[in-house]
Amino acid sequence: MNDMVPTHWDETPGSQGDVISPPKTTRPVTHNPFEAATPEHVNAGTVAIEGKRAAAEIQGRMIVAKQWPRDTAVAYAKAMQACQRPGLAEAAIYRYSRGQTVEGPSIRLAEELARCWGNIEYGLRELSRRDGESEMEAFAWDLETNTRSTQNFTVKHIRDKRGGGQALKEERDIYEITANMGARRLRSRILAILPPELIDGAVKQCRETIKSGGRVPLADRIAAMTGAFGQIGVTVEMIAGKVGHAVDQINPDELVDLRSVLQSIKDGQSSISDWFGAKRAEIAKETDAFEKAAAGQTDPVAA
C-alpha cells in the first residue's frame, strides 16, 4: 500500500490523481530611490572597467612614489638651476594691484617647481557641462605624502567684451576660456602642496636672473621689454610715466617689476588700466593703431 499522499490534487475532470507543483511566484523588483540614473548612451560595463583601471593606476603611482622618494636637496637644487634660465625667469612672476601691489609665482613657475619636486600629479578636469557653463576641478596631489588640494569652480561660457558679454558656442572658444580661468586655480593648488621655502627661493632666483640678464646688455633687455608691451598696446610714453623717468634709464630692479606687470596682464591677472592709469577708450585706440601698423595700414606714430 502506497502511504504517499499528494500535497495537491488537480480537481479538473479527467486529471484526478495527477500531482501539481505549486505555482511559481516572482517578487516585485523595487526601485532604489538613492541610485543615480545612468544615461542610456553610457555603457555601465565600460564605466566600471575604467574606474578599476584608474584606481589601479593611482595605486601603482603611489607605490612607485614610496619606493623611490624624492631627494629634497637634489630637487631644490634642480629648481634653482631651472630658475636661472632667462626664458622661465621672465614668465615666472606675476603682479597685480588691488589697493596694494601683490606679487607671486605664475602658473609657469608653479608647473616647473612641480616637475623639479617630483612625485606630484596635477591638472584640470571638466566635471560637467550644462546651460552655458562648465563645472571644473583643479587639483594637485603629492603622491609621496598623500597630500591633496582640490578646488571646484564654475566657468560661464561668456567672453567679456566692451558693450556686454559674448556667449561662446565653438568648442575651441569654450576650451580656451575654461583653461584660462582654470590656470589661476591650478597654480594655487600646486603651490598649496609645495614647501614655502622652495617657492620663495625660486621667486628670488628668478628675480636675480632677470636683473643679471646673462650676457645680454641691459639696453637690449629694455628694448625687448618695451617691444613686448607694445604688442599689447602699452606705449613707451606710458611706461615712462609709470617709472617716472625716461625708458632708457630703467634700472635692473625696475625691469624686474615691469616684467612681472607684463606677465600679469598677459595672464589676465590685471588690466592695462590697473598699472598705467589709461582709460579703456584710450587703450583701445592705441591698441588699434598698433594692430593697423603691424598690418601695414598706417604709421603707429601718426596714429
PDB file of C-alpha atoms in Angstrom:
ATOM      1  CA  MET A   1       0.000   0.000   0.000  1.00  0.00           C
ATOM      2  CA  ASN A   2       1.351   3.376  -1.017  1.00  0.00           C
ATOM      3  CA  ASP A   3       1.476   5.705   2.009  1.00  0.00           C
ATOM      4  CA  MET A   4       2.488   8.788  -0.009  1.00  0.00           C
ATOM      5  CA  VAL A   5      -0.294  11.304  -0.222  1.00  0.00           C
ATOM      6  CA  PRO A   6      -0.136  14.036  -2.841  1.00  0.00           C
ATOM      7  CA  THR A   7       0.038  17.528  -1.459  1.00  0.00           C
ATOM      8  CA  HIS A   8      -2.407  18.826  -4.032  1.00  0.00           C
ATOM      9  CA  TRP A   9      -4.973  17.182  -6.285  1.00  0.00           C
ATOM     10  CA  ASP A  10      -5.988  18.712  -9.539  1.00  0.00           C
ATOM     11  CA  GLU A  11      -9.753  18.866  -9.433  1.00  0.00           C
ATOM     12  CA  THR A  12     -10.019  19.281 -13.182  1.00  0.00           C
ATOM     13  CA  PRO A  13     -12.165  16.497 -14.622  1.00  0.00           C
ATOM     14  CA  GLY A  14     -10.123  13.789 -16.290  1.00  0.00           C
ATOM     15  CA  SER A  15      -6.945  14.631 -14.480  1.00  0.00           C
ATOM     16  CA  GLN A  16      -7.571  13.313 -10.963  1.00  0.00           C
ATOM     17  CA  GLY A  17      -4.590  11.707  -9.334  1.00  0.00           C
ATOM     18  CA  ASP A  18      -2.053  14.000 -11.042  1.00  0.00           C
ATOM     19  CA  VAL A  19       0.270  15.843  -8.701  1.00  0.00           C
ATOM     20  CA  ILE A  20       0.521  19.576  -9.478  1.00  0.00           C
ATOM     21  CA  SER A  21       3.513  21.652  -8.387  1.00  0.00           C
ATOM     22  CA  PRO A  22       2.700  24.848  -6.523  1.00  0.00           C
ATOM     23  CA  PRO A  23       2.655  27.869  -8.789  1.00  0.00           C
ATOM     24  CA  LYS A  24       5.898  29.855  -9.036  1.00  0.00           C
ATOM     25  CA  THR A  25       5.758  33.392  -7.775  1.00  0.00           C
ATOM     26  CA  THR A  26       8.206  36.232  -8.507  1.00  0.00           C
ATOM     27  CA  ARG A  27       8.907  39.016  -6.052  1.00  0.00           C
ATOM     28  CA  PRO A  28       8.414  42.519  -7.429  1.00  0.00           C
ATOM     29  CA  VAL A  29      11.649  44.423  -8.045  1.00  0.00           C
ATOM     30  CA  THR A  30      11.692  47.621  -6.008  1.00  0.00           C
ATOM     31  CA  HIS A  31      13.413  50.721  -7.369  1.00  0.00           C
ATOM     32  CA  ASN A  32      16.247  52.180  -5.325  1.00  0.00           C
ATOM     33  CA  PRO A  33      15.402  55.895  -4.935  1.00  0.00           C
ATOM     34  CA  PHE A  34      19.037  56.677  -3.982  1.00  0.00           C
ATOM     35  CA  GLU A  35      20.571  55.135  -7.082  1.00  0.00           C
ATOM     36  CA  ALA A  36      21.775  57.660  -9.657  1.00  0.00           C
ATOM     37  CA  ALA A  37      20.279  57.231 -13.080  1.00  0.00           C
ATOM     38  CA  THR A  38      22.755  56.197 -15.771  1.00  0.00           C
ATOM     39  CA  PRO A  39      22.319  57.853 -19.181  1.00  0.00           C
ATOM     40  CA  GLU A  40      21.315  55.469 -21.937  1.00  0.00           C
ATOM     41  CA  HIS A  41      24.390  56.261 -24.013  1.00  0.00           C
ATOM     42  CA  VAL A  42      26.745  55.244 -21.169  1.00  0.00           C
ATOM     43  CA  ASN A  43      27.970  51.666 -21.094  1.00  0.00           C
ATOM     44  CA  ALA A  44      27.879  50.636 -17.441  1.00  0.00           C
ATOM     45  CA  GLY A  45      30.419  47.860 -18.018  1.00  0.00           C
ATOM     46  CA  THR A  46      32.877  50.241 -19.646  1.00  0.00           C
ATOM     47  CA  VAL A  47      32.480  52.712 -16.790  1.00  0.00           C
ATOM     48  CA  ALA A  48      33.187  50.002 -14.221  1.00  0.00           C
ATOM     49  CA  ILE A  49      36.278  48.787 -16.077  1.00  0.00           C
ATOM     50  CA  GLU A  50      37.599  52.328 -16.493  1.00  0.00           C
ATOM     51  CA  GLY A  51      37.057  53.025 -12.801  1.00  0.00           C
ATOM     52  CA  LYS A  52      39.039  49.929 -11.783  1.00  0.00           C
ATOM     53  CA  ARG A  53      41.793  50.794 -14.253  1.00  0.00           C
ATOM     54  CA  ALA A  54      42.097  54.349 -12.909  1.00  0.00           C
ATOM     55  CA  ALA A  55      42.190  53.093  -9.290  1.00  0.00           C
ATOM     56  CA  ALA A  56      44.905  50.557 -10.128  1.00  0.00           C
ATOM     57  CA  GLU A  57      46.923  53.222 -11.946  1.00  0.00           C
ATOM     58  CA  ILE A  58      46.798  55.593  -8.974  1.00  0.00           C
ATOM     59  CA  GLN A  59      47.776  52.804  -6.581  1.00  0.00           C
ATOM     60  CA  GLY A  60      50.711  51.953  -8.825  1.00  0.00           C
ATOM     61  CA  ARG A  61      51.911  55.557  -8.889  1.00  0.00           C
ATOM     62  CA  MET A  62      51.698  55.826  -5.108  1.00  0.00           C
ATOM     63  CA  ILE A  63      53.691  52.615  -4.693  1.00  0.00           C
ATOM     64  CA  VAL A  64      56.373  53.877  -7.068  1.00  0.00           C
ATOM     65  CA  ALA A  65      56.498  57.202  -5.202  1.00  0.00           C
ATOM     66  CA  LYS A  66      57.008  55.376  -1.908  1.00  0.00           C
ATOM     67  CA  GLN A  67      59.713  53.114  -3.324  1.00  0.00           C
ATOM     68  CA  TRP A  68      61.630  55.970  -4.953  1.00  0.00           C
ATOM     69  CA  PRO A  69      61.043  59.039  -2.745  1.00  0.00           C
ATOM     70  CA  ARG A  70      62.371  62.421  -3.787  1.00  0.00           C
ATOM     71  CA  ASP A  71      65.709  63.710  -2.586  1.00  0.00           C
ATOM     72  CA  THR A  72      64.628  67.131  -1.343  1.00  0.00           C
ATOM     73  CA  ALA A  73      68.136  68.609  -1.547  1.00  0.00           C
ATOM     74  CA  VAL A  74      68.564  67.479  -5.156  1.00  0.00           C
ATOM     75  CA  ALA A  75      65.039  68.639  -6.045  1.00  0.00           C
ATOM     76  CA  TYR A  76      65.673  72.093  -4.560  1.00  0.00           C
ATOM     77  CA  ALA A  77      68.970  72.441  -6.439  1.00  0.00           C
ATOM     78  CA  LYS A  78      67.265  71.381  -9.676  1.00  0.00           C
ATOM     79  CA  ALA A  79      64.565  74.019  -9.189  1.00  0.00           C
ATOM     80  CA  MET A  80      67.118  76.786  -8.550  1.00  0.00           C
ATOM     81  CA  GLN A  81      69.030  75.761 -11.662  1.00  0.00           C
ATOM     82  CA  ALA A  82      65.824  75.907 -13.725  1.00  0.00           C
ATOM     83  CA  CYS A  83      65.150  79.434 -12.428  1.00  0.00           C
ATOM     84  CA  GLN A  84      68.468  80.571 -13.892  1.00  0.00           C
ATOM     85  CA  ARG A  85      67.049  80.179 -17.399  1.00  0.00           C
ATOM     86  CA  PRO A  86      66.028  83.650 -18.683  1.00  0.00           C
ATOM     87  CA  GLY A  87      63.022  82.273 -20.581  1.00  0.00           C
ATOM     88  CA  LEU A  88      61.491  80.822 -17.416  1.00  0.00           C
ATOM     89  CA  ALA A  89      62.511  83.722 -15.173  1.00  0.00           C
ATOM     90  CA  GLU A  90      60.808  86.319 -17.372  1.00  0.00           C
ATOM     91  CA  ALA A  91      57.493  84.437 -17.181  1.00  0.00           C
ATOM     92  CA  ALA A  92      57.847  83.291 -13.566  1.00  0.00           C
ATOM     93  CA  ILE A  93      56.462  86.251 -11.611  1.00  0.00           C
ATOM     94  CA  TYR A  94      53.091  87.972 -11.827  1.00  0.00           C
ATOM     95  CA  ARG A  95      51.974  91.199 -10.197  1.00  0.00           C
ATOM     96  CA  TYR A  96      48.602  92.898  -9.764  1.00  0.00           C
ATOM     97  CA  SER A  97      47.216  95.839  -7.838  1.00  0.00           C
ATOM     98  CA  ARG A  98      44.114  95.669  -5.617  1.00  0.00           C
ATOM     99  CA  GLY A  99      44.650  98.609  -3.298  1.00  0.00           C
ATOM    100  CA  GLN A 100      48.153  97.267  -2.739  1.00  0.00           C
ATOM    101  CA  THR A 101      50.628  95.528  -5.017  1.00  0.00           C
ATOM    102  CA  VAL A 102      50.589  91.741  -4.814  1.00  0.00           C
ATOM    103  CA  GLU A 103      53.353  89.646  -6.354  1.00  0.00           C
ATOM    104  CA  GLY A 104      53.816  85.897  -6.621  1.00  0.00           C
ATOM    105  CA  PRO A 105      54.832  82.930  -8.758  1.00  0.00           C
ATOM    106  CA  SER A 106      52.979  82.429 -12.042  1.00  0.00           C
ATOM    107  CA  ILE A 107      51.437  79.188 -13.285  1.00  0.00           C
ATOM    108  CA  ARG A 108      54.558  78.603 -15.428  1.00  0.00           C
ATOM    109  CA  LEU A 109      56.813  78.678 -12.383  1.00  0.00           C
ATOM    110  CA  ALA A 110      54.395  76.532 -10.364  1.00  0.00           C
ATOM    111  CA  GLU A 111      54.414  73.827 -13.061  1.00  0.00           C
ATOM    112  CA  GLU A 112      58.217  73.901 -13.271  1.00  0.00           C
ATOM    113  CA  LEU A 113      58.554  73.598  -9.493  1.00  0.00           C
ATOM    114  CA  ALA A 114      56.166  70.620  -9.500  1.00  0.00           C
ATOM    115  CA  ARG A 115      58.294  68.959 -12.192  1.00  0.00           C
ATOM    116  CA  CYS A 116      61.509  69.517 -10.241  1.00  0.00           C
ATOM    117  CA  TRP A 117      59.991  68.457  -6.902  1.00  0.00           C
ATOM    118  CA  GLY A 118      58.699  65.213  -8.412  1.00  0.00           C
ATOM    119  CA  ASN A 119      56.056  62.635  -7.453  1.00  0.00           C
ATOM    120  CA  ILE A 120      53.280  65.192  -7.985  1.00  0.00           C
ATOM    121  CA  GLU A 121      50.166  64.803 -10.105  1.00  0.00           C
ATOM    122  CA  TYR A 122      48.172  67.911 -11.031  1.00  0.00           C
ATOM    123  CA  GLY A 123      45.701  69.084 -13.640  1.00  0.00           C
ATOM    124  CA  LEU A 124      42.269  70.407 -14.612  1.00  0.00           C
ATOM    125  CA  ARG A 125      39.088  68.389 -15.155  1.00  0.00           C
ATOM    126  CA  GLU A 126      35.760  69.342 -16.670  1.00  0.00           C
ATOM    127  CA  LEU A 127      33.285  67.556 -14.415  1.00  0.00           C
ATOM    128  CA  SER A 128      30.099  68.556 -16.260  1.00  0.00           C
ATOM    129  CA  ARG A 129      28.747  70.971 -18.859  1.00  0.00           C
ATOM    130  CA  ARG A 130      25.226  72.374 -18.930  1.00  0.00           C
ATOM    131  CA  ASP A 131      23.259  75.564 -19.618  1.00  0.00           C
ATOM    132  CA  GLY A 132      26.197  77.565 -20.949  1.00  0.00           C
ATOM    133  CA  GLU A 133      28.620  76.777 -18.119  1.00  0.00           C
ATOM    134  CA  SER A 134      31.202  74.179 -17.150  1.00  0.00           C
ATOM    135  CA  GLU A 135      31.850  72.775 -13.694  1.00  0.00           C
ATOM    136  CA  MET A 136      35.611  72.394 -13.333  1.00  0.00           C
ATOM    137  CA  GLU A 137      38.027  70.910 -10.836  1.00  0.00           C
ATOM    138  CA  ALA A 138      41.637  71.947 -10.274  1.00  0.00           C
ATOM    139  CA  PHE A 139      43.741  69.524  -8.262  1.00  0.00           C
ATOM    140  CA  ALA A 140      47.291  68.831  -7.132  1.00  0.00           C
ATOM    141  CA  TRP A 141      48.336  65.624  -5.396  1.00  0.00           C
ATOM    142  CA  ASP A 142      51.645  64.791  -3.749  1.00  0.00           C
ATOM    143  CA  LEU A 143      51.702  61.024  -4.253  1.00  0.00           C
ATOM    144  CA  GLU A 144      54.562  60.555  -1.804  1.00  0.00           C
ATOM    145  CA  THR A 145      52.955  62.242   1.208  1.00  0.00           C
ATOM    146  CA  ASN A 146      49.354  61.673   0.029  1.00  0.00           C
ATOM    147  CA  THR A 147      48.692  65.405   0.372  1.00  0.00           C
ATOM    148  CA  ARG A 148      45.917  66.549  -1.957  1.00  0.00           C
ATOM    149  CA  SER A 149      44.490  70.001  -2.666  1.00  0.00           C
ATOM    150  CA  THR A 150      41.377  70.451  -4.841  1.00  0.00           C
ATOM    151  CA  GLN A 151      39.065  73.282  -5.833  1.00  0.00           C
ATOM    152  CA  ASN A 152      35.768  73.093  -7.716  1.00  0.00           C
ATOM    153  CA  PHE A 153      34.567  76.142  -9.627  1.00  0.00           C
ATOM    154  CA  THR A 154      32.137  77.122 -12.385  1.00  0.00           C
ATOM    155  CA  VAL A 155      33.111  78.836 -15.640  1.00  0.00           C
ATOM    156  CA  LYS A 156      30.471  80.696 -17.651  1.00  0.00           C
ATOM    157  CA  HIS A 157      30.763  80.275 -21.422  1.00  0.00           C
ATOM    158  CA  ILE A 158      30.919  84.033 -21.886  1.00  0.00           C
ATOM    159  CA  ARG A 159      33.750  86.248 -23.085  1.00  0.00           C
ATOM    160  CA  ASP A 160      33.752  89.757 -21.636  1.00  0.00           C
ATOM    161  CA  LYS A 161      33.804  92.495 -24.253  1.00  0.00           C
ATOM    162  CA  ARG A 162      33.089  96.187 -24.406  1.00  0.00           C
ATOM    163  CA  GLY A 163      29.337  96.610 -24.645  1.00  0.00           C
ATOM    164  CA  GLY A 164      28.494  93.289 -22.962  1.00  0.00           C
ATOM    165  CA  GLY A 165      29.483  89.647 -22.821  1.00  0.00           C
ATOM    166  CA  GLN A 166      29.579  87.343 -25.833  1.00  0.00           C
ATOM    167  CA  ALA A 167      28.169  83.816 -25.483  1.00  0.00           C
ATOM    168  CA  LEU A 168      30.599  81.136 -26.652  1.00  0.00           C
ATOM    169  CA  LYS A 169      29.389  78.248 -28.804  1.00  0.00           C
ATOM    170  CA  GLU A 170      32.521  76.934 -30.511  1.00  0.00           C
ATOM    171  CA  GLU A 171      34.307  74.091 -28.738  1.00  0.00           C
ATOM    172  CA  ARG A 172      37.686  75.782 -29.141  1.00  0.00           C
ATOM    173  CA  ASP A 173      36.455  79.001 -27.520  1.00  0.00           C
ATOM    174  CA  ILE A 174      34.961  77.070 -24.594  1.00  0.00           C
ATOM    175  CA  TYR A 175      38.204  75.148 -24.116  1.00  0.00           C
ATOM    176  CA  GLU A 176      40.265  78.349 -24.120  1.00  0.00           C
ATOM    177  CA  ILE A 177      38.143  80.148 -21.532  1.00  0.00           C
ATOM    178  CA  THR A 178      37.966  77.133 -19.194  1.00  0.00           C
ATOM    179  CA  ALA A 179      41.737  76.621 -19.469  1.00  0.00           C
ATOM    180  CA  ASN A 180      42.399  80.318 -18.843  1.00  0.00           C
ATOM    181  CA  MET A 181      40.107  80.502 -15.815  1.00  0.00           C
ATOM    182  CA  GLY A 182      41.440  77.192 -14.532  1.00  0.00           C
ATOM    183  CA  ALA A 183      45.105  78.217 -14.720  1.00  0.00           C
ATOM    184  CA  ARG A 184      44.763  80.520 -11.698  1.00  0.00           C
ATOM    185  CA  ARG A 185      43.122  77.829  -9.568  1.00  0.00           C
ATOM    186  CA  LEU A 186      45.638  75.221 -10.696  1.00  0.00           C
ATOM    187  CA  ARG A 187      48.533  77.482  -9.723  1.00  0.00           C
ATOM    188  CA  SER A 188      47.078  77.893  -6.244  1.00  0.00           C
ATOM    189  CA  ARG A 189      46.553  74.141  -5.828  1.00  0.00           C
ATOM    190  CA  ILE A 190      50.142  73.320  -6.867  1.00  0.00           C
ATOM    191  CA  LEU A 191      51.625  75.958  -4.583  1.00  0.00           C
ATOM    192  CA  ALA A 192      49.465  74.699  -1.706  1.00  0.00           C
ATOM    193  CA  ILE A 193      51.333  71.369  -1.577  1.00  0.00           C
ATOM    194  CA  LEU A 194      54.863  72.697  -2.203  1.00  0.00           C
ATOM    195  CA  PRO A 195      57.180  73.811   0.633  1.00  0.00           C
ATOM    196  CA  PRO A 196      57.177  77.600   1.164  1.00  0.00           C
ATOM    197  CA  GLU A 197      60.995  77.632   1.205  1.00  0.00           C
ATOM    198  CA  LEU A 198      61.047  76.173  -2.309  1.00  0.00           C
ATOM    199  CA  ILE A 199      58.598  78.776  -3.637  1.00  0.00           C
ATOM    200  CA  ASP A 200      60.332  81.765  -2.006  1.00  0.00           C
ATOM    201  CA  GLY A 201      63.751  80.594  -3.159  1.00  0.00           C
ATOM    202  CA  ALA A 202      62.530  80.135  -6.728  1.00  0.00           C
ATOM    203  CA  VAL A 203      60.976  83.626  -6.894  1.00  0.00           C
ATOM    204  CA  LYS A 204      64.157  85.180  -5.504  1.00  0.00           C
ATOM    205  CA  GLN A 205      66.322  83.303  -8.004  1.00  0.00           C
ATOM    206  CA  CYS A 206      64.088  84.346 -10.917  1.00  0.00           C
ATOM    207  CA  ARG A 207      64.385  87.998  -9.895  1.00  0.00           C
ATOM    208  CA  GLU A 208      68.164  87.677  -9.798  1.00  0.00           C
ATOM    209  CA  THR A 209      68.162  86.056 -13.225  1.00  0.00           C
ATOM    210  CA  ILE A 210      66.137  88.886 -14.737  1.00  0.00           C
ATOM    211  CA  LYS A 211      68.361  91.518 -13.100  1.00  0.00           C
ATOM    212  CA  SER A 212      71.594  89.949 -14.316  1.00  0.00           C
ATOM    213  CA  GLY A 213      70.269  89.114 -17.790  1.00  0.00           C
ATOM    214  CA  GLY A 214      73.150  86.774 -18.528  1.00  0.00           C
ATOM    215  CA  ARG A 215      75.304  88.203 -21.292  1.00  0.00           C
ATOM    216  CA  VAL A 216      72.537  90.330 -22.790  1.00  0.00           C
ATOM    217  CA  PRO A 217      73.148  94.080 -22.282  1.00  0.00           C
ATOM    218  CA  LEU A 218      70.586  95.983 -20.199  1.00  0.00           C
ATOM    219  CA  ALA A 219      69.677  98.232 -23.132  1.00  0.00           C
ATOM    220  CA  ASP A 220      68.754  95.224 -25.262  1.00  0.00           C
ATOM    221  CA  ARG A 221      66.639  93.786 -22.471  1.00  0.00           C
ATOM    222  CA  ILE A 222      64.819  97.099 -22.056  1.00  0.00           C
ATOM    223  CA  ALA A 223      64.156  97.197 -25.800  1.00  0.00           C
ATOM    224  CA  ALA A 224      62.773  93.651 -25.718  1.00  0.00           C
ATOM    225  CA  MET A 225      60.553  94.534 -22.775  1.00  0.00           C
ATOM    226  CA  THR A 226      59.152  97.697 -24.383  1.00  0.00           C
ATOM    227  CA  GLY A 227      58.558  95.758 -27.592  1.00  0.00           C
ATOM    228  CA  ALA A 228      56.550  93.141 -25.685  1.00  0.00           C
ATOM    229  CA  PHE A 229      54.491  95.909 -24.052  1.00  0.00           C
ATOM    230  CA  GLY A 230      53.907  97.470 -27.450  1.00  0.00           C
ATOM    231  CA  GLN A 231      52.287  94.284 -28.704  1.00  0.00           C
ATOM    232  CA  ILE A 232      49.512  94.671 -26.124  1.00  0.00           C
ATOM    233  CA  GLY A 233      49.041  98.412 -26.676  1.00  0.00           C
ATOM    234  CA  VAL A 234      51.279  99.906 -23.979  1.00  0.00           C
ATOM    235  CA  THR A 235      53.394 102.738 -25.406  1.00  0.00           C
ATOM    236  CA  VAL A 236      56.872 103.857 -24.399  1.00  0.00           C
ATOM    237  CA  GLU A 237      55.337 107.067 -23.017  1.00  0.00           C
ATOM    238  CA  MET A 238      53.027 105.056 -20.746  1.00  0.00           C
ATOM    239  CA  ILE A 239      55.987 103.047 -19.433  1.00  0.00           C
ATOM    240  CA  ALA A 240      57.978 106.235 -18.809  1.00  0.00           C
ATOM    241  CA  GLY A 241      55.041 107.690 -16.906  1.00  0.00           C
ATOM    242  CA  LYS A 242      54.866 104.564 -14.810  1.00  0.00           C
ATOM    243  CA  VAL A 243      58.546 104.554 -13.740  1.00  0.00           C
ATOM    244  CA  GLY A 244      58.810 108.375 -13.569  1.00  0.00           C
ATOM    245  CA  HIS A 245      61.733 108.823 -15.954  1.00  0.00           C
ATOM    246  CA  ALA A 246      62.931 108.014 -19.462  1.00  0.00           C
ATOM    247  CA  VAL A 247      62.726 104.386 -20.556  1.00  0.00           C
ATOM    248  CA  ASP A 248      66.448 104.182 -21.370  1.00  0.00           C
ATOM    249  CA  GLN A 249      67.192 104.954 -17.695  1.00  0.00           C
ATOM    250  CA  ILE A 250      65.320 101.918 -16.349  1.00  0.00           C
ATOM    251  CA  ASN A 251      67.457 100.013 -13.834  1.00  0.00           C
ATOM    252  CA  PRO A 252      67.513  96.220 -13.316  1.00  0.00           C
ATOM    253  CA  ASP A 253      65.100  96.322 -10.340  1.00  0.00           C
ATOM    254  CA  GLU A 254      62.573  98.342 -12.337  1.00  0.00           C
ATOM    255  CA  LEU A 255      62.999  95.951 -15.233  1.00  0.00           C
ATOM    256  CA  VAL A 256      62.049  93.050 -12.956  1.00  0.00           C
ATOM    257  CA  ASP A 257      58.920  94.873 -11.777  1.00  0.00           C
ATOM    258  CA  LEU A 258      57.864  95.777 -15.309  1.00  0.00           C
ATOM    259  CA  ARG A 259      58.387  92.196 -16.461  1.00  0.00           C
ATOM    260  CA  SER A 260      56.090  90.954 -13.687  1.00  0.00           C
ATOM    261  CA  VAL A 261      53.473  93.569 -14.684  1.00  0.00           C
ATOM    262  CA  LEU A 262      53.699  92.397 -18.309  1.00  0.00           C
ATOM    263  CA  GLN A 263      53.226  88.774 -17.270  1.00  0.00           C
ATOM    264  CA  SER A 264      50.276  89.705 -15.069  1.00  0.00           C
ATOM    265  CA  ILE A 265      48.498  91.447 -17.972  1.00  0.00           C
ATOM    266  CA  LYS A 266      49.174  88.558 -20.335  1.00  0.00           C
ATOM    267  CA  ASP A 267      47.822  86.020 -17.827  1.00  0.00           C
ATOM    268  CA  GLY A 268      44.682  88.104 -17.220  1.00  0.00           C
ATOM    269  CA  GLN A 269      45.556  88.773 -13.583  1.00  0.00           C
ATOM    270  CA  SER A 270      45.249  92.517 -14.173  1.00  0.00           C
ATOM    271  CA  SER A 271      44.455  95.008 -16.920  1.00  0.00           C
ATOM    272  CA  ILE A 272      46.480  97.783 -18.559  1.00  0.00           C
ATOM    273  CA  SER A 273      44.455 100.469 -16.791  1.00  0.00           C
ATOM    274  CA  ASP A 274      45.386  98.956 -13.409  1.00  0.00           C
ATOM    275  CA  TRP A 275      49.022  99.910 -13.945  1.00  0.00           C
ATOM    276  CA  PHE A 276      49.187 102.796 -16.367  1.00  0.00           C
ATOM    277  CA  GLY A 277      46.064 104.747 -15.425  1.00  0.00           C
ATOM    278  CA  ALA A 278      44.795 104.915 -19.002  1.00  0.00           C
ATOM    279  CA  LYS A 279      41.126 104.895 -19.862  1.00  0.00           C
ATOM    280  CA  ARG A 280      39.749 101.945 -21.771  1.00  0.00           C
ATOM    281  CA  ALA A 281      38.914 104.107 -24.780  1.00  0.00           C
ATOM    282  CA  GLU A 282      42.487 105.400 -24.971  1.00  0.00           C
ATOM    283  CA  ILE A 283      43.891 101.912 -24.615  1.00  0.00           C
ATOM    284  CA  ALA A 284      41.592 100.608 -27.331  1.00  0.00           C
ATOM    285  CA  LYS A 285      42.675 103.430 -29.650  1.00  0.00           C
ATOM    286  CA  GLU A 286      46.366 102.778 -29.050  1.00  0.00           C
ATOM    287  CA  THR A 287      45.946  99.027 -29.459  1.00  0.00           C
ATOM    288  CA  ASP A 288      44.020  99.513 -32.701  1.00  0.00           C
ATOM    289  CA  ALA A 289      46.740 101.828 -34.028  1.00  0.00           C
ATOM    290  CA  PHE A 290      49.479  99.302 -33.325  1.00  0.00           C
ATOM    291  CA  GLU A 291      47.471  96.450 -34.847  1.00  0.00           C
ATOM    292  CA  LYS A 292      46.960  98.513 -38.012  1.00  0.00           C
ATOM    293  CA  ALA A 293      50.646  99.399 -38.083  1.00  0.00           C
ATOM    294  CA  ALA A 294      51.560  95.727 -37.787  1.00  0.00           C
ATOM    295  CA  ALA A 295      49.296  95.031 -40.746  1.00  0.00           C
ATOM    296  CA  GLY A 296      50.928  97.862 -42.732  1.00  0.00           C
ATOM    297  CA  GLN A 297      47.807 100.047 -42.814  1.00  0.00           C
ATOM    298  CA  THR A 298      49.106 103.123 -41.021  1.00  0.00           C
ATOM    299  CA  ASP A 299      52.010 104.707 -39.176  1.00  0.00           C
ATOM    300  CA  PRO A 300      51.920 103.996 -35.395  1.00  0.00           C
ATOM    301  CA  VAL A 301      53.500 107.368 -34.609  1.00  0.00           C
ATOM    302  CA  ALA A 302      50.929 109.267 -36.659  1.00  0.00           C
ATOM    303  CA  ALA A 303      48.117 107.224 -35.135  1.00  0.00           C
TER     304      ALA A 303
END
